[in-house]
CSV table of C-alpha atoms in Angstrom, one decimal:
chain,number,residue,atom,x,y,z
A,1,MET,CA,-5.8,16.7,14.0
A,2,GLY,CA,-3.3,14.7,11.9
A,3,PHE,CA,-3.4,11.0,11.1
A,4,PRO,CA,-2.2,8.6,13.8
A,5,PRO,CA,1.3,7.0,13.6
A,6,PRO,CA,1.5,3.9,11.4
A,7,GLU,CA,1.4,1.3,14.2
A,8,SER,CA,-1.1,2.9,16.4
A,9,ASP,CA,-4.0,1.0,18.0
A,10,ILE,CA,-6.4,3.2,16.2
A,11,GLN,CA,-5.2,2.0,12.8
A,12,ILE,CA,-5.1,-1.6,13.8
A,13,LYS,CA,-8.7,-1.3,14.8
A,14,ILE,CA,-9.6,0.3,11.5
A,15,ILE,CA,-9.9,-3.1,9.7
A,16,THR,CA,-12.5,-4.3,12.2
A,17,THR,CA,-16.2,-3.6,12.3
A,18,GLN,CA,-18.4,-3.1,15.3
A,19,LYS,CA,-19.0,-6.9,15.1
A,20,GLY,CA,-15.3,-7.6,15.2
A,21,ALA,CA,-15.2,-9.0,11.6
A,22,ILE,CA,-12.6,-8.0,9.0
A,23,MET,CA,-14.0,-5.5,6.5
A,24,LEU,CA,-15.5,-6.8,3.3
A,25,TYR,CA,-15.0,-4.8,0.2
A,26,ASP,CA,-15.8,-4.6,-3.5
A,27,LEU,CA,-13.7,-1.9,-5.2
A,28,HIS,CA,-14.5,-2.3,-8.8
A,29,ILE,CA,-18.2,-1.6,-9.5
A,30,HIS,CA,-19.7,0.1,-12.5
A,31,SER,CA,-22.8,2.3,-12.4
A,32,CYS,CA,-25.2,3.2,-15.2
A,33,LEU,CA,-22.8,5.9,-16.3
A,34,SER,CA,-20.7,3.2,-18.0
A,35,PRO,CA,-22.3,2.3,-21.3
A,36,CYS,CA,-21.6,-1.4,-20.6
A,37,GLY,CA,-23.2,-1.1,-17.1
A,38,ASP,CA,-26.8,-2.1,-16.7
A,39,ASP,CA,-29.3,0.8,-16.4
A,40,GLU,CA,-30.3,-0.8,-13.0
A,41,MET,CA,-26.9,0.1,-11.6
A,42,THR,CA,-28.2,3.2,-9.9
A,43,PRO,CA,-26.8,4.8,-6.7
A,44,ASN,CA,-29.5,3.3,-4.5
A,45,ASN,CA,-29.5,-0.1,-6.1
A,46,ILE,CA,-25.7,-0.4,-5.9
A,47,CYS,CA,-25.5,0.7,-2.2
A,48,GLY,CA,-28.6,-1.4,-1.4
A,49,MET,CA,-27.0,-4.5,-2.9
A,50,ALA,CA,-23.7,-3.7,-1.2
A,51,HIS,CA,-25.6,-3.5,2.1
A,52,LEU,CA,-27.3,-6.8,1.5
A,53,SER,CA,-23.9,-8.3,0.7
A,54,ASN,CA,-22.5,-7.0,4.0
A,55,LEU,CA,-20.0,-4.9,2.2
A,56,GLU,CA,-18.4,-2.1,4.3
A,57,VAL,CA,-16.1,-0.6,1.7
A,58,ILE,CA,-17.1,-0.1,-2.0
A,59,ALA,CA,-15.7,1.8,-5.0
A,60,VAL,CA,-17.7,2.8,-8.0
A,61,THR,CA,-15.2,3.0,-10.9
A,62,ASP,CA,-16.9,4.0,-14.2
A,63,HIS,CA,-15.1,4.0,-17.5
A,64,ASN,CA,-13.2,7.4,-17.7
A,65,ALA,CA,-15.9,9.1,-15.7
A,66,ALA,CA,-17.1,9.9,-12.2
A,67,ALA,CA,-20.3,11.9,-12.5
A,68,ASN,CA,-22.4,9.5,-10.5
A,69,LEU,CA,-20.0,9.6,-7.5
A,70,PRO,CA,-21.7,12.6,-5.7
A,71,ALA,CA,-25.0,10.7,-5.6
A,72,VAL,CA,-23.4,7.4,-4.7
A,73,LYS,CA,-21.5,9.1,-1.9
A,74,LYS,CA,-24.7,10.4,-0.3
A,75,VAL,CA,-26.5,7.1,-0.5
A,76,ALA,CA,-23.4,5.2,0.7
A,77,ASP,CA,-23.2,7.5,3.7
A,78,ALA,CA,-26.9,6.8,4.5
A,79,PHE,CA,-26.2,3.1,4.5
A,80,GLY,CA,-23.1,3.5,6.6
A,81,ILE,CA,-20.9,2.2,3.8
A,82,MET,CA,-17.5,3.7,3.1
A,83,LEU,CA,-17.1,4.9,-0.5
A,84,ILE,CA,-13.7,5.1,-2.1
A,85,PRO,CA,-14.1,7.4,-5.2
A,86,GLY,CA,-12.6,5.9,-8.3
A,87,ILE,CA,-12.3,5.8,-12.1
A,88,GLU,CA,-11.4,3.0,-14.4
A,89,MET,CA,-9.3,4.9,-16.9
A,90,CYS,CA,-8.5,3.5,-20.3
A,91,THR,CA,-5.0,4.4,-21.5
A,92,ALA,CA,-3.8,5.1,-25.0
A,93,GLU,CA,-2.7,1.4,-25.2
A,94,ASP,CA,-6.2,0.3,-24.2
A,95,ILE,CA,-5.0,-0.8,-20.7
A,96,HIS,CA,-7.5,-0.4,-17.9
A,97,LEU,CA,-6.1,1.4,-14.9
A,98,LEU,CA,-8.1,1.7,-11.6
A,99,CYS,CA,-7.5,5.2,-10.1
A,100,TYR,CA,-8.7,5.9,-6.5
A,101,PHE,CA,-8.9,9.1,-4.6
A,102,GLU,CA,-9.7,10.2,-1.0
A,103,THR,CA,-12.5,12.5,-2.0
A,104,VAL,CA,-15.2,12.8,-4.6
A,105,GLU,CA,-14.0,16.3,-5.4
A,106,LYS,CA,-10.5,15.1,-6.2
A,107,CYS,CA,-11.9,12.3,-8.4
A,108,LEU,CA,-14.0,14.8,-10.3
A,109,GLU,CA,-10.9,16.9,-11.0
A,110,PHE,CA,-9.2,13.8,-12.4
A,111,GLU,CA,-12.3,13.0,-14.4
A,112,LYS,CA,-12.2,16.4,-16.1
A,113,ILE,CA,-8.6,15.8,-17.2
A,114,VAL,CA,-9.4,12.3,-18.5
A,115,LEU,CA,-12.5,13.5,-20.4
A,116,ASP,CA,-10.5,16.2,-22.1
A,117,SER,CA,-8.0,13.6,-23.3
A,118,LEU,CA,-10.6,11.4,-25.0
A,119,PRO,CA,-11.1,11.4,-28.8
A,120,PRO,CA,-14.2,13.5,-29.9
A,121,ILE,CA,-16.4,10.5,-30.5
A,122,LYS,CA,-20.1,10.6,-29.5
A,123,ASN,CA,-21.8,7.6,-27.8
A,124,LYS,CA,-24.2,5.7,-29.9
A,125,LYS,CA,-26.7,4.5,-27.3
A,126,GLU,CA,-28.3,1.9,-29.6
A,127,ILE,CA,-24.9,0.2,-29.9
A,128,TYR,CA,-23.0,0.9,-26.7
A,129,GLY,CA,-25.7,1.6,-24.2
A,130,ASN,CA,-26.8,4.5,-22.1
A,131,GLN,CA,-24.4,6.8,-20.1
A,132,LEU,CA,-26.8,8.0,-17.4
A,133,ILE,CA,-26.0,10.6,-14.7
A,134,MET,CA,-28.2,10.3,-11.6
A,135,ASN,CA,-29.0,12.0,-8.4
A,136,GLU,CA,-29.3,10.4,-4.9
A,137,ASP,CA,-33.0,9.6,-5.7
A,138,ASP,CA,-32.0,7.6,-8.8
A,139,GLU,CA,-33.5,10.2,-11.0
A,140,VAL,CA,-31.8,10.8,-14.4
A,141,THR,CA,-30.3,14.3,-14.4
A,142,GLY,CA,-28.3,14.0,-17.6
A,143,GLU,CA,-26.3,11.8,-20.0
A,144,TYR,CA,-22.7,11.9,-21.1
A,145,GLU,CA,-22.5,12.4,-24.9
A,146,PRO,CA,-18.8,11.5,-25.4
A,147,LEU,CA,-18.2,7.7,-25.7
A,148,LEU,CA,-16.6,6.7,-22.5
A,149,ILE,CA,-15.2,3.2,-23.4
A,150,ILE,CA,-12.3,4.4,-25.5
A,151,GLY,CA,-8.7,5.1,-24.8
A,152,SER,CA,-7.3,8.4,-23.5
A,153,SER,CA,-4.4,10.2,-25.1
A,154,TYR,CA,-2.4,9.4,-22.0
A,155,ASN,CA,-0.2,6.4,-22.2
A,156,LEU,CA,0.2,4.1,-19.2
A,157,TRP,CA,3.2,5.8,-17.7
A,158,GLU,CA,1.6,9.2,-18.0
A,159,ALA,CA,-1.7,8.0,-16.6
A,160,VAL,CA,-0.1,6.5,-13.5
A,161,ASN,CA,2.0,9.6,-13.0
A,162,LEU,CA,-1.1,11.8,-13.4
A,163,CYS,CA,-3.0,9.7,-10.8
A,164,HIS,CA,-0.1,10.0,-8.3
A,165,GLU,CA,0.3,13.8,-9.0
A,166,MET,CA,-3.3,14.1,-7.7
A,167,ASP,CA,-2.5,12.0,-4.6
A,168,GLY,CA,-4.3,9.0,-6.0
A,169,VAL,CA,-3.6,5.3,-5.9
A,170,ALA,CA,-3.1,3.5,-9.3
A,171,VAL,CA,-3.9,-0.2,-9.7
A,172,TYR,CA,-3.7,-2.3,-12.8
A,173,ALA,CA,-7.2,-3.6,-13.5
A,174,HIS,CA,-7.9,-7.4,-13.9
A,175,ILE,CA,-4.3,-8.3,-15.0
A,176,ASP,CA,-5.4,-11.9,-15.5
A,177,LYS,CA,-8.0,-11.1,-18.1
A,178,ASN,CA,-7.4,-11.5,-21.9
A,179,SER,CA,-8.3,-8.0,-22.8
A,180,PHE,CA,-7.8,-4.4,-21.6
A,181,SER,CA,-5.2,-5.6,-19.1
A,182,ALA,CA,-1.5,-4.7,-18.8
A,183,LEU,CA,-0.5,-8.3,-19.2
A,184,SER,CA,-2.7,-9.0,-22.3
A,185,VAL,CA,-1.4,-5.8,-24.0
A,186,LEU,CA,2.2,-5.6,-22.9
A,187,GLY,CA,2.9,-9.2,-21.9
A,188,MET,CA,4.6,-7.9,-18.7
A,189,LEU,CA,4.2,-5.3,-16.0
A,190,PRO,CA,6.8,-2.6,-16.8
A,191,PRO,CA,9.3,-2.3,-13.9
A,192,GLU,CA,9.8,1.4,-14.6
A,193,ILE,CA,6.2,2.2,-13.8
A,194,ASN,CA,5.5,3.0,-10.1
A,195,ILE,CA,2.2,1.1,-9.8
A,196,ASP,CA,0.6,0.7,-6.4
A,197,GLY,CA,-0.8,-2.8,-6.9
A,198,VAL,CA,-2.7,-5.1,-9.1
A,199,GLU,CA,-6.2,-6.4,-9.4
A,200,ILE,CA,-6.5,-10.1,-10.0
A,201,TYR,CA,-10.0,-11.0,-11.2
A,202,ASP,CA,-9.6,-14.7,-10.3
A,203,LEU,CA,-7.4,-15.2,-7.3
A,204,ALA,CA,-6.8,-18.8,-8.3
A,205,ASN,CA,-4.5,-17.3,-11.0
A,206,ARG,CA,-2.2,-15.6,-8.4
A,207,PRO,CA,0.2,-18.6,-7.8
A,208,LYS,CA,0.7,-19.0,-11.6
A,209,LEU,CA,1.4,-15.3,-12.0
A,210,ILE,CA,4.0,-15.5,-9.3
A,211,GLN,CA,5.5,-18.7,-10.7
A,212,GLN,CA,5.8,-17.0,-14.1
A,213,GLY,CA,7.6,-14.0,-12.6
A,214,LEU,CA,4.9,-11.6,-13.7
A,215,ILE,CA,4.3,-10.5,-10.1
A,216,THR,CA,6.0,-11.3,-6.8
A,217,ALA,CA,4.6,-12.7,-3.6
A,218,GLU,CA,5.0,-9.2,-2.2
A,219,THR,CA,3.0,-7.4,-4.9
A,220,PRO,CA,0.0,-5.7,-3.3
A,221,PHE,CA,-3.1,-7.2,-4.8
A,222,MET,CA,-6.9,-7.2,-4.6
A,223,SER,CA,-9.8,-9.0,-6.2
A,224,ASN,CA,-13.2,-7.4,-7.1
A,225,SER,CA,-16.4,-8.2,-8.9
A,226,ASP,CA,-16.0,-5.7,-11.8
A,227,ALA,CA,-19.8,-5.7,-11.5
A,228,HIS,CA,-21.8,-4.3,-14.4
A,229,TYR,CA,-25.0,-5.9,-13.1
A,230,LEU,CA,-26.4,-5.8,-9.6
A,231,GLU,CA,-26.3,-9.6,-8.9
A,232,TYR,CA,-22.5,-9.6,-9.2
A,233,ILE,CA,-21.8,-7.0,-6.5
A,234,GLY,CA,-20.1,-8.5,-3.5
A,235,GLU,CA,-20.0,-12.0,-5.1
A,236,ARG,CA,-16.5,-12.6,-3.7
A,237,GLU,CA,-15.8,-12.5,0.0
A,238,GLU,CA,-12.7,-10.4,0.0
A,239,HIS,CA,-11.1,-8.8,3.1
A,240,LEU,CA,-8.9,-5.8,3.6
A,241,SER,CA,-5.4,-6.6,4.9
A,242,LYS,CA,-2.1,-4.9,5.0
A,243,ASP,CA,-1.0,-6.2,1.6
A,244,HIS,CA,-4.0,-4.5,0.0
A,245,PRO,CA,-3.1,-1.6,-2.4
A,246,LEU,CA,-5.7,0.7,-0.8
A,247,TRP,CA,-4.8,-0.2,2.8
A,248,GLU,CA,-3.4,3.3,3.6
A,249,MET,CA,-6.2,5.1,1.9
A,250,VAL,CA,-8.9,3.2,3.8
A,251,LYS,CA,-7.1,3.8,7.1
A,252,LYS,CA,-7.1,7.6,6.4
A,253,LEU,CA,-10.8,7.7,5.3
A,254,HIS,CA,-11.8,5.6,8.3
A,255,TYR,CA,-9.9,7.8,10.7
A,256,LYS,CA,-11.5,10.9,9.2
A,257,LYS,CA,-14.9,9.3,9.7
A,258,MET,CA,-14.1,8.5,13.3
A,259,GLN,CA,-13.1,12.1,14.0
A,260,ALA,CA,-16.2,13.4,12.3
A,261,GLU,CA,-18.3,11.2,14.5
């Protein structure tokens, strides 16, 4: 069965829960695979904290990697939480780009391409931290040797196009931060790049960004925790709406879930 038409009742209901509340989300969470992520950011701890925070949609977006997504997906399903598979890719310019996909498998395909584009530098755990791969029981099954927090050989334009070629959604990460953001590196959001939206870390900065002409009032946006530690998961009460860059993807995933049930 195909997806319902854009204005169908099914899709309108997708943003509501069984309790009738609008879906709460946190779509920028790091696991213990990211060297800067705390070792306590395990699949069960992440999903457990998301559950305690009443989150219904989460995304685990490790730096240039996705190896913990299979485990997170199993645990998220057990909690009844929707997982959007993602990666926080670092481009050649040192710009962080959030790339989201409909399936873990597609995200892992993207991961392989990204990993192959990284410089051959090994992680130094004593300096950068562990890069742990875990199963659904929070058991360590391996570690990534390549350092994950470095820039890919893909520039920003190439990275966005690569994400789109694999049917992904590309969002500029934390554009209002002073490092690793498109604005801090380029001073602008290049109009020739077909980006799907922006992440604003502090939504209080949105009016100023609009006033400065860096984004428009119509620019799809979202705000997430960028959690590297458990206590930050779901710290913001953000709701999905039609101006959210992942609105269409969430609708599709929710519809598939409904059909499976």
